[in-house]
mmCIF file of C-alpha atoms in Angstrom:
data_model
loop_
_atom_site.group_PDB
_atom_site.id
_atom_site.type_symbol
_atom_site.label_atom_id
_atom_site.label_comp_id
_atom_site.label_asym_id
_atom_site.label_seq_id
_atom_site.Cartn_x
_atom_site.Cartn_y
_atom_site.Cartn_z
ATOM 1 C CA MET A 1 0.000 0.000 0.000
ATOM 2 C CA GLY A 2 1.062 3.612 -0.472
ATOM 3 C CA PRO A 3 2.520 5.659 -3.338
ATOM 4 C CA LEU A 4 3.910 3.981 -6.435
ATOM 5 C CA THR A 5 4.728 4.867 -10.017
ATOM 6 C CA ILE A 6 2.290 4.314 -12.825
ATOM 7 C CA CYS A 7 4.594 1.649 -14.252
ATOM 8 C CA GLU A 8 4.650 -0.145 -10.888
ATOM 9 C CA LEU A 9 0.857 -0.018 -10.736
ATOM 10 C CA SER A 10 0.703 -1.343 -14.309
ATOM 11 C CA GLU A 11 2.920 -4.273 -13.323
ATOM 12 C CA HIS A 12 0.707 -4.968 -10.314
ATOM 13 C CA LEU A 13 -2.407 -5.034 -12.513
ATOM 14 C CA ALA A 14 -0.714 -7.359 -15.001
ATOM 15 C CA ALA A 15 0.224 -9.717 -12.152
ATOM 16 C CA LYS A 16 -3.482 -9.775 -11.208
ATOM 17 C CA GLY A 17 -4.438 -10.785 -14.753
ATOM 18 C CA VAL A 18 -5.351 -7.372 -16.188
ATOM 19 C CA ALA A 19 -3.465 -6.868 -19.447
ATOM 20 C CA ASN A 20 -2.636 -3.200 -19.888
ATOM 21 C CA GLU A 21 -0.407 -0.647 -21.564
ATOM 22 C CA VAL A 22 1.096 2.533 -20.117
ATOM 23 C CA ARG A 23 0.998 5.649 -22.265
ATOM 24 C CA GLY A 24 2.768 8.812 -21.175
ATOM 25 C CA ASP A 25 5.079 9.302 -18.224
ATOM 26 C CA GLY A 26 5.130 5.961 -16.433
ATOM 27 C CA ASN A 27 7.388 7.323 -13.703
ATOM 28 C CA ARG A 28 4.770 9.696 -12.331
ATOM 29 C CA LEU A 29 3.812 8.863 -8.748
ATOM 30 C CA VAL A 30 0.221 8.188 -7.674
ATOM 31 C CA SER A 31 -0.833 7.902 -4.033
ATOM 32 C CA GLY A 32 -4.633 7.883 -4.222
ATOM 33 C CA CYS A 33 -7.650 6.939 -6.326
ATOM 34 C CA ASN A 34 -10.578 9.258 -6.956
ATOM 35 C CA THR A 35 -13.459 10.064 -9.288
ATOM 36 C CA ILE A 36 -12.793 11.935 -12.497
ATOM 37 C CA ASP A 37 -14.324 15.147 -11.079
ATOM 38 C CA ALA A 38 -12.822 15.044 -7.589
ATOM 39 C CA ALA A 39 -9.354 13.740 -8.442
ATOM 40 C CA GLY A 40 -6.367 16.013 -7.884
ATOM 41 C CA ASP A 41 -2.596 15.932 -8.021
ATOM 42 C CA GLY A 42 -1.318 12.490 -7.014
ATOM 43 C CA ASP A 43 -4.615 10.722 -7.774
ATOM 44 C CA ILE A 44 -5.332 8.187 -10.470
ATOM 45 C CA THR A 45 -8.875 8.240 -11.853
ATOM 46 C CA PHE A 46 -10.768 6.129 -14.386
ATOM 47 C CA LEU A 47 -13.206 6.312 -17.290
ATOM 48 C CA ALA A 48 -15.668 3.409 -17.448
ATOM 49 C CA ASN A 49 -18.877 5.249 -18.386
ATOM 50 C CA SER A 50 -19.113 7.085 -21.706
ATOM 51 C CA ARG A 51 -21.207 9.876 -20.176
ATOM 52 C CA TYR A 52 -18.024 11.200 -18.518
ATOM 53 C CA ARG A 53 -15.952 11.304 -21.710
ATOM 54 C CA ASP A 54 -15.914 15.101 -21.778
ATOM 55 C CA ARG A 55 -14.304 15.170 -18.298
ATOM 56 C CA VAL A 56 -11.129 13.471 -19.550
ATOM 57 C CA SER A 57 -9.797 16.786 -20.856
ATOM 58 C CA THR A 58 -10.580 18.682 -17.639
ATOM 59 C CA THR A 59 -9.747 16.226 -14.848
ATOM 60 C CA LYS A 60 -6.963 17.311 -12.508
ATOM 61 C CA ALA A 61 -5.862 13.725 -11.846
ATOM 62 C CA SER A 62 -2.247 12.714 -12.342
ATOM 63 C CA ALA A 63 -3.215 9.665 -14.428
ATOM 64 C CA ILE A 64 -6.254 7.843 -15.784
ATOM 65 C CA ILE A 65 -7.287 4.226 -16.330
ATOM 66 C CA MET A 66 -9.355 3.880 -19.514
ATOM 67 C CA LYS A 67 -10.047 1.845 -22.629
ATOM 68 C CA ASP A 68 -8.178 2.548 -25.823
ATOM 69 C CA ASP A 69 -10.089 5.395 -27.476
ATOM 70 C CA PRO A 70 -8.487 7.188 -30.440
ATOM 71 C CA THR A 71 -11.136 9.927 -30.253
ATOM 72 C CA LEU A 72 -9.832 11.060 -26.853
ATOM 73 C CA GLU A 73 -6.445 12.643 -26.310
ATOM 74 C CA PRO A 74 -5.755 12.845 -22.569
ATOM 75 C CA THR A 75 -2.928 15.150 -21.514
ATOM 76 C CA ILE A 76 -2.103 12.966 -18.508
ATOM 77 C CA PRO A 77 -0.540 9.468 -18.483
ATOM 78 C CA GLN A 78 -2.886 6.569 -19.105
ATOM 79 C CA ILE A 79 -3.178 2.907 -18.216
ATOM 80 C CA ILE A 80 -5.039 1.405 -21.170
ATOM 81 C CA CYS A 81 -7.001 -1.800 -20.549
ATOM 82 C CA ASP A 82 -10.251 -3.526 -21.521
ATOM 83 C CA ASP A 83 -11.894 -3.318 -18.090
ATOM 84 C CA PRO A 84 -11.147 0.029 -16.390
ATOM 85 C CA TYR A 85 -13.541 -0.641 -13.516
ATOM 86 C CA LEU A 86 -11.785 -3.872 -12.568
ATOM 87 C CA ALA A 87 -8.403 -2.177 -12.914
ATOM 88 C CA LEU A 88 -9.594 0.680 -10.698
ATOM 89 C CA THR A 89 -10.836 -1.788 -8.065
ATOM 90 C CA LEU A 90 -7.460 -3.532 -7.963
ATOM 91 C CA SER A 91 -5.741 -0.148 -7.828
ATOM 92 C CA VAL A 92 -7.819 0.938 -4.813
ATOM 93 C CA VAL A 93 -6.873 -2.269 -2.998
ATOM 94 C CA ARG A 94 -3.190 -1.780 -3.874
ATOM 95 C CA ILE A 95 -3.006 1.908 -2.948
ATOM 96 C CA HIS A 96 -5.502 2.278 -0.093
ATOM 97 C CA GLY A 97 -5.899 -1.288 1.160
ATOM 98 C CA HIS A 98 -8.871 -2.658 3.085
ATOM 99 C CA ARG A 99 -10.011 -1.088 6.338
ATOM 100 C CA GLN A 100 -7.883 -2.155 9.283
ATOM 101 C CA HIS A 101 -9.704 -3.461 12.345
ATOM 102 C CA PRO A 102 -8.925 -2.159 15.844
ATOM 103 C CA HIS A 103 -6.922 -4.610 17.899
ATOM 104 C CA TRP A 104 -8.469 -5.693 21.180
ATOM 105 C CA GLY A 105 -7.418 -9.330 21.386
ATOM 106 C CA VAL A 106 -10.152 -10.771 23.558
ATOM 107 C CA HIS A 107 -11.179 -7.684 25.505
ATOM 108 C CA PRO A 108 -11.768 -8.241 29.220
ATOM 109 C CA ALA A 109 -15.108 -6.418 28.914
ATOM 110 C CA ALA A 110 -16.389 -8.973 26.390
ATOM 111 C CA HIS A 111 -18.716 -11.637 27.823
ATOM 112 C CA ILE A 112 -17.675 -15.094 26.602
ATOM 113 C CA ALA A 113 -19.434 -18.219 27.882
ATOM 114 C CA GLU A 114 -17.230 -20.959 29.280
ATOM 115 C CA THR A 115 -18.549 -23.465 26.737
ATOM 116 C CA ALA A 116 -17.753 -21.252 23.735
ATOM 117 C CA ARG A 117 -14.818 -22.269 21.538
ATOM 118 C CA ILE A 118 -12.828 -19.391 20.057
ATOM 119 C CA GLY A 119 -10.286 -19.872 17.241
ATOM 120 C CA LYS A 120 -6.791 -18.418 16.956
ATOM 121 C CA ASN A 121 -6.122 -14.674 16.688
ATOM 122 C CA ALA A 122 -9.598 -13.682 17.851
ATOM 123 C CA ASN A 123 -10.293 -9.963 18.064
ATOM 124 C CA ILE A 124 -13.370 -9.480 20.245
ATOM 125 C CA GLY A 125 -14.343 -5.992 21.388
ATOM 126 C CA PRO A 126 -15.760 -4.693 24.656
ATOM 127 C CA GLY A 127 -19.414 -5.447 25.268
ATOM 128 C CA ALA A 128 -19.570 -8.292 22.750
ATOM 129 C CA ILE A 129 -21.586 -11.280 23.993
ATOM 130 C CA ILE A 130 -20.614 -14.833 23.005
ATOM 131 C CA CYS A 131 -23.144 -17.359 24.335
ATOM 132 C CA ASP A 132 -23.016 -21.044 25.296
ATOM 133 C CA GLY A 133 -21.960 -23.553 22.670
ATOM 134 C CA VAL A 134 -20.710 -20.986 20.175
ATOM 135 C CA VAL A 135 -17.928 -22.082 17.816
ATOM 136 C CA ILE A 136 -15.837 -19.316 16.206
ATOM 137 C CA GLY A 137 -13.092 -19.937 13.625
ATOM 138 C CA ASP A 138 -9.708 -18.286 13.357
ATOM 139 C CA ASN A 139 -9.072 -14.545 12.881
ATOM 140 C CA ALA A 140 -12.549 -13.410 13.918
ATOM 141 C CA ASN A 141 -13.210 -9.677 14.257
ATOM 142 C CA ILE A 142 -16.220 -9.152 16.505
ATOM 143 C CA TYR A 143 -16.974 -5.515 17.277
ATOM 144 C CA PRO A 144 -18.414 -4.011 20.473
ATOM 145 C CA SER A 145 -22.004 -4.895 21.372
ATOM 146 C CA ALA A 146 -22.254 -7.716 18.827
ATOM 147 C CA TYR A 147 -24.395 -10.607 20.067
ATOM 148 C CA VAL A 148 -23.624 -14.208 19.088
ATOM 149 C CA GLY A 149 -26.406 -16.444 20.350
ATOM 150 C CA PRO A 150 -26.248 -19.990 21.705
ATOM 151 C CA HIS A 151 -24.813 -22.704 19.445
ATOM 152 C CA VAL A 152 -23.985 -20.331 16.607
ATOM 153 C CA GLU A 153 -21.124 -21.394 14.327
ATOM 154 C CA LEU A 154 -18.852 -18.824 12.662
ATOM 155 C CA GLY A 155 -16.159 -19.711 10.113
ATOM 156 C CA ASP A 156 -12.679 -18.226 9.747
ATOM 157 C CA ASP A 157 -12.081 -14.504 9.152
ATOM 158 C CA VAL A 158 -15.649 -13.500 10.015
ATOM 159 C CA VAL A 159 -16.365 -9.809 10.710
ATOM 160 C CA LEU A 160 -19.328 -8.814 12.874
ATOM 161 C CA SER A 161 -19.766 -5.034 13.046
ATOM 162 C CA PRO A 162 -21.162 -3.187 16.098
ATOM 163 C CA ASN A 163 -24.663 -4.118 17.241
ATOM 164 C CA THR A 164 -25.032 -7.108 14.957
ATOM 165 C CA THR A 165 -27.153 -9.990 16.234
ATOM 166 C CA ILE A 166 -26.732 -13.644 15.281
ATOM 167 C CA HIS A 167 -29.508 -15.685 16.859
ATOM 168 C CA TYR A 168 -29.596 -19.266 18.164
ATOM 169 C CA GLY A 169 -28.242 -22.057 15.974
ATOM 170 C CA CYS A 170 -27.329 -20.022 12.889
ATOM 171 C CA LYS A 171 -24.244 -20.854 10.820
ATOM 172 C CA LEU A 172 -21.954 -18.437 8.975
ATOM 173 C CA GLY A 173 -19.196 -19.564 6.617
ATOM 174 C CA SER A 174 -15.695 -18.169 6.294
ATOM 175 C CA ARG A 175 -14.919 -14.569 5.336
ATOM 176 C CA VAL A 176 -18.488 -13.449 5.997
ATOM 177 C CA ILE A 177 -18.881 -9.722 6.729
ATOM 178 C CA ILE A 178 -21.976 -8.479 8.580
ATOM 179 C CA HIS A 179 -22.427 -4.706 8.895
ATOM 180 C CA ALA A 180 -23.821 -2.745 11.816
ATOM 181 C CA GLY A 181 -27.352 -3.283 13.029
ATOM 182 C CA THR A 182 -28.068 -6.415 10.990
ATOM 183 C CA VAL A 183 -30.052 -9.243 12.586
ATOM 184 C CA ILE A 184 -29.601 -12.846 11.451
ATOM 185 C CA GLY A 185 -32.073 -15.518 12.499
ATOM 186 C CA GLU A 186 -34.905 -13.531 14.065
ATOM 187 C CA ASP A 187 -38.401 -15.040 13.960
ATOM 188 C CA GLY A 188 -40.202 -14.706 10.666
ATOM 189 C CA LEU A 189 -43.809 -13.718 10.101
ATOM 190 C CA GLY A 190 -45.319 -17.023 11.187
ATOM 191 C CA TYR A 191 -48.879 -16.881 12.520
ATOM 192 C CA ALA A 192 -51.869 -19.170 12.117
ATOM 193 C CA PRO A 193 -55.307 -17.503 11.823
ATOM 194 C CA VAL A 194 -57.656 -18.621 14.600
ATOM 195 C CA GLY A 195 -60.946 -16.881 14.142
ATOM 196 C CA GLU A 196 -60.085 -13.188 14.226
ATOM 197 C CA LYS A 197 -56.885 -13.810 16.183
ATOM 198 C CA TRP A 198 -53.345 -14.794 15.181
ATOM 199 C CA LEU A 199 -51.582 -17.737 16.851
ATOM 200 C CA LYS A 200 -47.762 -17.550 16.783
ATOM 201 C CA ILE A 201 -46.039 -20.478 15.081
ATOM 202 C CA PRO A 202 -42.694 -21.304 16.723
ATOM 203 C CA GLN A 203 -39.872 -20.630 14.276
ATOM 204 C CA ALA A 204 -37.824 -23.767 14.821
ATOM 205 C CA GLY A 205 -35.411 -23.489 11.873
ATOM 206 C CA ASN A 206 -32.219 -21.489 11.422
ATOM 207 C CA VAL A 207 -30.168 -19.471 8.915
ATOM 208 C CA GLU A 208 -27.103 -20.719 7.074
ATOM 209 C CA ILE A 209 -24.826 -18.298 5.208
ATOM 210 C CA GLY A 210 -22.126 -19.486 2.811
ATOM 211 C CA ASP A 211 -18.542 -18.328 2.421
ATOM 212 C CA ASP A 212 -17.577 -14.842 1.202
ATOM 213 C CA VAL A 213 -21.003 -13.303 1.797
ATOM 214 C CA GLU A 214 -21.251 -9.615 2.719
ATOM 215 C CA ILE A 215 -24.439 -8.251 4.269
ATOM 216 C CA GLY A 216 -25.010 -4.505 4.636
ATOM 217 C CA ALA A 217 -26.289 -2.483 7.562
ATOM 218 C CA ASN A 218 -29.728 -2.958 9.114
ATOM 219 C CA CYS A 219 -30.662 -6.063 7.157
ATOM 220 C CA THR A 220 -32.924 -8.785 8.551
ATOM 221 C CA ILE A 221 -32.811 -12.460 7.619
ATOM 222 C CA ASP A 222 -35.589 -14.565 9.146
ATOM 223 C CA ARG A 223 -34.878 -18.060 10.405
ATOM 224 C CA GLY A 224 -36.792 -20.896 8.761
ATOM 225 C CA THR A 225 -40.084 -21.934 10.320
ATOM 226 C CA LEU A 226 -39.080 -25.601 10.265
ATOM 227 C CA GLY A 227 -36.111 -25.773 7.890
ATOM 228 C CA THR A 228 -33.299 -23.408 6.935
ATOM 229 C CA THR A 229 -33.093 -19.999 5.316
ATOM 230 C CA ARG A 230 -29.989 -20.125 3.087
ATOM 231 C CA ILE A 231 -27.751 -17.454 1.568
ATOM 232 C CA GLY A 232 -25.346 -18.841 -1.043
ATOM 233 C CA SER A 233 -21.617 -18.253 -1.134
ATOM 234 C CA GLY A 234 -20.369 -15.016 -2.658
ATOM 235 C CA THR A 235 -23.715 -13.225 -2.440
ATOM 236 C CA LYS A 236 -23.654 -9.510 -1.566
ATOM 237 C CA PHE A 237 -26.408 -7.471 0.111
ATOM 238 C CA SER A 238 -26.649 -3.698 0.359
ATOM 239 C CA ASN A 239 -28.378 -2.073 3.339
ATOM 240 C CA LEU A 240 -31.976 -2.550 4.496
ATOM 241 C CA ILE A 241 -32.561 -5.938 2.882
ATOM 242 C CA CYS A 242 -35.401 -8.070 4.283
ATOM 243 C CA ILE A 243 -35.352 -11.843 3.667
ATOM 244 C CA GLY A 244 -38.383 -13.863 4.756
ATOM 245 C CA HIS A 245 -38.304 -17.258 6.424
ATOM 246 C CA GLY A 246 -37.401 -20.294 4.363
ATOM 247 C CA CYS A 247 -35.907 -18.405 1.416
ATOM 248 C CA GLU A 248 -33.092 -20.047 -0.520
ATOM 249 C CA ILE A 249 -30.746 -17.629 -2.272
ATOM 250 C CA GLY A 250 -28.083 -18.917 -4.646
ATOM 251 C CA SER A 251 -24.438 -18.024 -4.976
ATOM 252 C CA ASP A 252 -22.986 -14.751 -6.278
ATOM 253 C CA CYS A 253 -26.233 -12.762 -6.175
ATOM 254 C CA MET A 254 -26.410 -8.984 -5.768
ATOM 255 C CA PHE A 255 -29.277 -7.368 -3.822
ATOM 256 C CA VAL A 256 -29.466 -3.566 -3.769
ATOM 257 C CA ALA A 257 -30.928 -1.503 -0.896
ATOM 258 C CA GLN A 258 -34.492 -2.042 0.326
ATOM 259 C CA VAL A 259 -35.119 -5.324 -1.480
ATOM 260 C CA GLY A 260 -37.734 -7.462 0.227
ATOM 261 C CA LEU A 261 -38.401 -11.191 -0.231
ATOM 262 C CA ALA A 262 -41.476 -12.809 1.290
ATOM 263 C CA GLY A 263 -41.192 -16.318 2.706
ATOM 264 C CA SER A 264 -40.046 -19.381 0.769
ATOM 265 C CA VAL A 265 -38.725 -17.582 -2.290
ATOM 266 C CA THR A 266 -36.076 -19.497 -4.236
ATOM 267 C CA VAL A 267 -33.455 -17.369 -5.985
ATOM 268 C CA GLY A 268 -30.996 -18.929 -8.441
ATOM 269 C CA ARG A 269 -27.321 -18.123 -8.855
ATOM 270 C CA HIS A 270 -25.931 -14.770 -10.044
ATOM 271 C CA VAL A 271 -29.263 -12.964 -9.752
ATOM 272 C CA THR A 272 -29.361 -9.169 -9.524
ATOM 273 C CA ILE A 273 -32.285 -7.549 -7.679
ATOM 274 C CA ALA A 274 -32.243 -3.749 -7.804
ATOM 275 C CA GLY A 275 -33.371 -1.285 -5.147
ATOM 276 C CA GLN A 276 -36.844 -1.409 -3.592
ATOM 277 C CA ALA A 277 -37.926 -4.479 -5.548
ATOM 278 C CA GLY A 278 -40.388 -6.773 -3.780
ATOM 279 C CA ILE A 279 -40.897 -10.511 -4.371
ATOM 280 C CA VAL A 280 -44.101 -12.368 -3.472
ATOM 281 C CA GLY A 281 -43.663 -15.583 -1.464
ATOM 282 C CA HIS A 282 -43.131 -19.085 -2.851
ATOM 283 C CA LEU A 283 -41.810 -17.890 -6.244
ATOM 284 C CA ARG A 284 -38.663 -18.863 -8.112
ATOM 285 C CA ILE A 285 -36.267 -16.319 -9.597
ATOM 286 C CA GLY A 286 -34.111 -18.140 -12.154
ATOM 287 C CA ASP A 287 -30.355 -18.166 -12.618
ATOM 288 C CA ASN A 288 -28.827 -14.963 -14.046
ATOM 289 C CA ALA A 289 -32.168 -13.159 -13.877
ATOM 290 C CA LYS A 290 -32.397 -9.399 -13.284
ATOM 291 C CA VAL A 291 -35.172 -7.690 -11.340
ATOM 292 C CA TYR A 292 -35.116 -3.945 -11.963
ATOM 293 C CA ALA A 293 -35.621 -1.220 -9.349
ATOM 294 C CA GLN A 294 -39.045 -0.932 -7.669
ATOM 295 C CA ALA A 295 -40.350 -4.006 -9.472
ATOM 296 C CA GLY A 296 -43.248 -5.807 -7.842
ATOM 297 C CA VAL A 297 -42.743 -9.463 -8.726
ATOM 298 C CA GLY A 298 -45.921 -11.530 -8.478
ATOM 299 C CA GLY A 299 -44.895 -14.479 -10.648
ATOM 300 C CA SER A 300 -41.816 -16.631 -11.104
ATOM 301 C CA VAL A 301 -39.013 -15.305 -13.316
ATOM 302 C CA ALA A 302 -37.281 -17.597 -15.814
ATOM 303 C CA ASP A 303 -33.532 -18.134 -16.094
ATOM 304 C CA GLY A 304 -31.884 -15.095 -17.652
ATOM 305 C CA GLU A 305 -35.117 -13.083 -17.771
ATOM 306 C CA GLU A 306 -35.157 -9.358 -16.956
ATOM 307 C CA VAL A 307 -38.305 -7.867 -15.426
ATOM 308 C CA LEU A 308 -39.452 -4.354 -14.604
ATOM 309 C CA GLY A 309 -42.539 -2.585 -13.311
ATOM 310 C CA SER A 310 -45.308 -3.351 -10.852
ATOM 311 C CA PRO A 311 -46.651 -5.859 -11.582
ATOM 312 C CA ALA A 312 -43.329 -6.902 -13.076
ATOM 313 C CA VAL A 313 -43.245 -7.911 -16.732
ATOM 314 C CA PRO A 314 -40.381 -8.465 -19.205
ATOM 315 C CA VAL A 315 -38.378 -5.261 -19.658
ATOM 316 C CA ALA A 316 -39.334 -4.698 -23.313
ATOM 317 C CA GLU A 317 -43.032 -4.967 -22.485
ATOM 318 C CA ALA A 318 -42.655 -2.709 -19.432
ATOM 319 C CA ARG A 319 -40.987 -0.023 -21.526
ATOM 320 C CA ARG A 320 -43.854 -0.139 -24.046
ATOM 321 C CA GLN A 321 -46.281 0.279 -21.161
ATOM 322 C CA PHE A 322 -44.335 3.254 -19.783
ATOM 323 C CA ILE A 323 -44.348 4.931 -23.193
ATOM 324 C CA ALA A 324 -48.085 4.328 -23.515
ATOM 325 C CA VAL A 325 -48.721 5.806 -20.058
ATOM 326 C CA LYS A 326 -46.749 8.936 -20.974
ATOM 327 C CA LYS A 327 -48.988 9.360 -24.018
ATOM 328 C CA LEU A 328 -52.240 9.024 -22.040
ATOM 329 C CA PRO A 329 -52.803 12.786 -21.477
ATOM 330 C CA ASP A 330 -52.489 13.493 -25.224
ATOM 331 C CA MET A 331 -54.628 10.462 -26.052
ATOM 332 C CA ARG A 332 -57.273 11.695 -23.596
ATOM 333 C CA ASN A 333 -57.329 15.123 -25.234
ATOM 334 C CA GLN A 334 -57.595 13.507 -28.673
ATOM 335 C CA LEU A 335 -60.444 11.318 -27.452
ATOM 336 C CA LYS A 336 -62.331 14.333 -26.038
ATOM 337 C CA LYS A 337 -61.835 16.134 -29.360
ATOM 338 C CA MET A 338 -63.128 13.121 -31.305
ATOM 339 C CA GLU A 339 -66.131 12.838 -28.968
ATOM 340 C CA LYS A 340 -67.002 16.472 -29.644
ATOM 341 C CA GLN A 341 -66.594 15.968 -33.388
ATOM 342 C CA LEU A 342 -68.839 12.903 -33.215
ATOM 343 C CA ALA A 343 -71.458 14.835 -31.232
ATOM 344 C CA ASP A 344 -71.384 17.642 -33.817
ATOM 345 C CA LEU A 345 -71.835 15.133 -36.656
ATOM 346 C CA ARG A 346 -74.764 13.491 -34.875
ATOM 347 C CA GLU A 347 -76.385 16.909 -34.414
ATOM 348 C CA ILE A 348 -76.009 17.627 -38.171
ATOM 349 C CA VAL A 349 -77.410 14.214 -39.068
ATOM 350 C CA ASP A 350 -80.331 14.649 -36.698
ATOM 351 C CA LYS A 351 -81.158 18.099 -38.177
ATOM 352 C CA ASN A 352 -80.996 16.799 -41.746
ATOM 353 C CA GLY A 353 -83.196 13.874 -40.832
ATOM 354 C CA ALA A 354 -85.743 16.220 -39.285
ATOM 355 C CA ARG A 355 -85.914 18.303 -42.494
ATOM 356 C CA GLU A 356 -86.644 15.234 -44.593
#
């Protein structure tokens, strides 16, 4: 981490599998990464979206990562590659590094049950609560006021941010990151109607989360009523995600903020669900499907299908509907005009008929 020349950064990217070419002064030092508008002296920026093309000539960055584009003539050194966003990501890791955790060891103000088993190099902050029967792998980072309930299992390199809650019997794989305020394994919405009352159904299942999952702040993942709610390996959640009991979510999915899944939804692998989308219970969302922002999904979605709108329909159909809705005011005015014309014609016909 720290400053390096553009040539050194280029070599680092190549070692990570990103083929690239340096153009301009490869000996210029860069010590930070920033957006094309905010970058200044010492920063390297990037161009991955064509809407920012005009900023290339005005950016104050010291260098830029971009695709080969003969129509642009940057005045600063360039790293030319096919995937600038990936190259920028690797550059951020190389220059800035990942956030470093505070070092507590096992803090004396943490409460750890005698029957809990803690792996090597644990880092457990003050006020954290580790209950009976908990098993925690190596290199755990558990922040203050995190709660790990009875018989929970955590893999290696797990990070629990402040005020996270992992309830009874849940299992988290290795390298799982849970952000502040998230609750894993709370009771789901399980009630049986009895007349005009609701009888609570005990939620006897649990939650299992695979390796390399990251879950944002203030998310809730309900435990299964009888079985398991599952989150597949590599899946990433933004903030404020709500997952109902008994859902099964595949690997490498991406859920954006405020997504909500009702109970027993099955989601395939590599599914993207955009912000504020809602999924009705007991549906299947197929592999590689995309659910666009604010979609209301009331039916299953096929593999690779992209849906939009509420109720959600295939994207092409939704766009036709949106265009039609935009035209409704003009169509209404045209209809009123035609109705008046028709009324005038009827009046003429009626008068002519009366004369005859």
